[in-house]
């Protein structure tokens, strides 16, 4: 049994690294305004996931964020839940991407940032890729990101996403992805 578990673990790690390299290649290709747009999309995806977690009664995303901010190791019990959440996020990304709503499209484009970030919590081999990705996002044009978030919150007056975006827009790079 140990051999099969190790083989599956190795295959999963290779897939996670491959996905991280693809996301990082896209992020590297973006200019400052596009990075600002992506940063806004990541904030919207974060707000969406915060609301989704509350509505589903699942604290996993909030727990993962706490681990990202505190640089704490993730216990194995939490690691499994984070892996399941990553798969759920991929499903939600596909749904949002299939929508004709520009807001949903933007949320879908921000989801890979958080999917890679979650994977970096559970797979140390993804951590360097996530750190590079967040360093590049820091180079994004802040006024572009701010303008996009302002327009989204103005469009969503009274929607729960508005409050979540407002609360999370200044979060910044999670501490675990800031080089020490």
Short mmCIF file of C-alpha atoms in Angstrom, two decimals:
data_model
loop_
_atom_site.label_atom_id
_atom_site.label_comp_id
_atom_site.label_asym_id
_atom_site.label_seq_id
_atom_site.Cartn_x
_atom_site.Cartn_y
_atom_site.Cartn_z
CA UNK A 1 0.00 0.00 0.00
CA UNK A 2 2.85 2.42 0.82
CA UNK A 3 4.24 2.13 -2.72
CA UNK A 4 0.88 2.98 -4.32
CA UNK A 5 0.33 5.92 -1.96
CA UNK A 6 3.82 7.23 -2.73
CA UNK A 7 3.29 6.79 -6.48
CA UNK A 8 -0.03 8.67 -6.38
CA UNK A 9 1.48 11.38 -4.21
CA UNK A 10 4.37 11.80 -6.66
CA UNK A 11 1.99 11.99 -9.64
CA UNK A 12 -0.15 14.56 -7.83
CA UNK A 13 2.90 16.66 -7.01
CA UNK A 14 4.09 16.56 -10.63
CA UNK A 15 0.64 17.65 -11.83
CA UNK A 16 0.54 20.49 -9.29
CA UNK A 17 4.00 21.68 -10.37
CA UNK A 18 3.00 21.49 -14.04
CA UNK A 19 -0.15 23.54 -13.39
CA UNK A 20 1.86 26.07 -11.37
CA UNK A 21 4.38 26.45 -14.19
CA UNK A 22 1.56 27.12 -16.67
CA UNK A 23 -0.02 29.79 -14.45
CA UNK A 24 3.36 31.37 -13.78
CA UNK A 25 4.14 31.50 -17.51
CA UNK A 26 0.93 33.43 -18.13
CA UNK A 27 1.57 35.83 -15.24
CA UNK A 28 5.14 36.43 -16.47
CA UNK A 29 3.78 37.44 -19.88
CA UNK A 30 1.64 40.27 -18.49
CA UNK A 31 2.50 43.94 -18.37
CA UNK A 32 1.84 46.27 -15.41
CA UNK A 33 -1.76 47.13 -16.38
CA UNK A 34 -2.63 43.51 -17.08
CA UNK A 35 -1.08 42.51 -13.76
CA UNK A 36 -3.21 45.19 -12.08
CA UNK A 37 -6.26 43.69 -13.78
CA UNK A 38 -5.25 40.22 -12.61
CA UNK A 39 -4.70 41.50 -9.08
CA UNK A 40 -8.25 42.90 -9.11
CA UNK A 41 -9.53 39.57 -10.48
CA UNK A 42 -7.72 37.73 -7.67
CA UNK A 43 -9.36 40.04 -5.12
CA UNK A 44 -12.78 39.35 -6.63
CA UNK A 45 -12.11 35.61 -6.62
CA UNK A 46 -11.01 35.87 -2.98
CA UNK A 47 -14.21 37.72 -2.08
CA UNK A 48 -16.28 35.16 -3.97
CA UNK A 49 -14.58 32.27 -2.15
CA UNK A 50 -15.08 33.96 1.22
CA UNK A 51 -18.80 34.25 0.53
CA UNK A 52 -18.98 30.73 -0.88
CA UNK A 53 -17.30 29.32 2.23
CA UNK A 54 -19.77 31.08 4.50
CA UNK A 55 -22.81 30.02 2.47
CA UNK A 56 -21.59 26.40 2.36
CA UNK A 57 -20.69 26.44 6.06
CA UNK A 58 -17.15 25.42 5.13
CA UNK A 59 -14.37 27.29 6.97
CA UNK A 60 -11.59 25.70 4.86
CA UNK A 61 -10.85 28.76 2.74
CA UNK A 62 -10.74 31.04 5.80
CA UNK A 63 -8.50 28.50 7.56
CA UNK A 64 -6.19 28.35 4.54
CA UNK A 65 -5.94 32.16 4.48
CA UNK A 66 -5.02 32.16 8.17
CA UNK A 67 -2.23 29.68 7.45
CA UNK A 68 -1.05 31.83 4.53
CA UNK A 69 -0.98 34.95 6.71
CA UNK A 70 0.66 33.30 9.71
CA UNK A 71 3.16 31.12 7.81
CA UNK A 72 1.98 28.17 9.92
CA UNK A 73 2.44 24.61 8.75
CA UNK A 74 -0.80 23.04 7.64
CA UNK A 75 -1.82 19.98 9.68
CA UNK A 76 -2.53 16.86 7.61
CA UNK A 77 -6.26 16.95 8.48
CA UNK A 78 -6.50 20.50 7.11
CA UNK A 79 -4.30 19.62 4.13
CA UNK A 80 -6.86 17.12 2.87
CA UNK A 81 -9.66 19.68 3.14
CA UNK A 82 -7.54 22.25 1.30
CA UNK A 83 -6.95 19.76 -1.52
CA UNK A 84 -10.70 19.17 -1.78
CA UNK A 85 -11.30 22.93 -1.80
CA UNK A 86 -8.79 23.33 -4.63
CA UNK A 87 -10.79 20.84 -6.69
CA UNK A 88 -14.03 22.69 -5.83
CA UNK A 89 -12.44 25.95 -6.95
CA UNK A 90 -11.53 24.42 -10.29
CA UNK A 91 -15.18 23.45 -10.74
CA UNK A 92 -16.37 26.94 -9.72
CA UNK A 93 -13.84 28.47 -12.10
CA UNK A 94 -15.26 26.46 -14.99
CA UNK A 95 -18.78 27.57 -14.08
CA UNK A 96 -17.78 31.23 -13.83
CA UNK A 97 -15.81 31.02 -17.08
CA UNK A 98 -18.85 29.60 -18.89
CA UNK A 99 -20.94 32.59 -17.81
CA UNK A 100 -21.48 35.56 -20.09
CA UNK A 101 -21.20 37.96 -17.14
CA UNK A 102 -18.00 40.05 -17.27
CA UNK A 103 -17.88 39.91 -13.46
CA UNK A 104 -17.99 36.11 -13.45
CA UNK A 105 -15.34 36.04 -16.19
CA UNK A 106 -13.09 38.22 -14.04
CA UNK A 107 -13.66 35.99 -10.99
CA UNK A 108 -12.77 32.97 -13.15
CA UNK A 109 -9.52 34.63 -14.24
CA UNK A 110 -8.57 35.28 -10.61
CA UNK A 111 -9.24 31.73 -9.41
CA UNK A 112 -5.89 30.25 -10.61
CA UNK A 113 -4.08 32.65 -8.28
CA UNK A 114 -5.85 31.13 -5.28
CA UNK A 115 -5.78 27.57 -6.58
CA UNK A 116 -1.98 27.77 -6.88
CA UNK A 117 -1.77 29.47 -3.49
CA UNK A 118 -3.78 26.68 -1.87
CA UNK A 119 -1.64 24.05 -3.54
CA UNK A 120 1.49 25.78 -2.26
CA UNK A 121 0.19 25.25 1.27
CA UNK A 122 -0.05 21.51 0.77
CA UNK A 123 2.78 20.86 -1.68
CA UNK A 124 6.10 22.50 -0.82
CA UNK A 125 7.31 22.03 -4.42
CA UNK A 126 4.69 24.57 -5.58
CA UNK A 127 5.73 27.20 -3.02
CA UNK A 128 8.56 28.76 -5.10
CA UNK A 129 6.20 29.13 -8.08
CA UNK A 130 3.56 30.78 -5.89
CA UNK A 131 6.13 33.17 -4.44
CA UNK A 132 7.24 34.18 -7.94
CA UNK A 133 3.62 34.65 -9.00
CA UNK A 134 2.83 36.90 -6.03
CA UNK A 135 6.03 38.90 -6.56
CA UNK A 136 4.94 39.56 -10.13
CA UNK A 137 1.43 40.51 -9.02
CA UNK A 138 3.00 43.12 -6.73
CA UNK A 139 4.34 44.80 -9.90
CA UNK A 140 0.80 45.31 -11.16
CA UNK A 141 -0.51 48.83 -11.64
CA UNK A 142 -2.30 49.63 -8.38
CA UNK A 143 -4.53 52.30 -9.93
CA UNK A 144 -5.76 49.84 -12.57
CA UNK A 145 -6.64 47.32 -9.85
CA UNK A 146 -8.33 50.01 -7.76
CA UNK A 147 -10.36 51.33 -10.70
CA UNK A 148 -11.57 47.84 -11.58
CA UNK A 149 -12.55 47.09 -7.98
CA UNK A 150 -14.31 50.47 -7.64
CA UNK A 151 -16.29 49.83 -10.83
CA UNK A 152 -17.25 46.34 -9.68
CA UNK A 153 -18.46 47.50 -6.27
CA UNK A 154 -20.42 50.36 -7.87
CA UNK A 155 -22.09 47.87 -10.21
CA UNK A 156 -22.90 45.47 -7.37
CA UNK A 157 -24.51 47.90 -4.94
CA UNK A 158 -26.27 45.91 -2.23
CA UNK A 159 -24.75 42.59 -3.29
CA UNK A 160 -22.79 40.60 -0.63
CA UNK A 161 -19.78 40.59 -2.95
CA UNK A 162 -19.51 44.37 -2.55
CA UNK A 163 -18.84 44.16 1.19
CA UNK A 164 -16.45 41.23 0.72
CA UNK A 165 -14.46 43.07 -1.96
CA UNK A 166 -14.29 46.18 0.20
CA UNK A 167 -13.09 44.17 3.21
CA UNK A 168 -10.46 42.23 1.26
CA UNK A 169 -9.17 44.71 -1.32
CA UNK A 170 -6.21 45.77 0.80
CA UNK A 171 -5.18 42.27 1.87
CA UNK A 172 -1.94 42.30 -0.12
CA UNK A 173 0.34 39.36 -0.72
CA UNK A 174 -0.21 36.62 1.86
CA UNK A 175 2.77 36.48 4.23
CA UNK A 176 3.78 32.94 3.27
CA UNK A 177 4.49 34.19 -0.27
CA UNK A 178 6.63 37.14 0.81
CA UNK A 179 10.31 36.14 0.69
CA UNK A 180 12.00 36.11 4.10
#
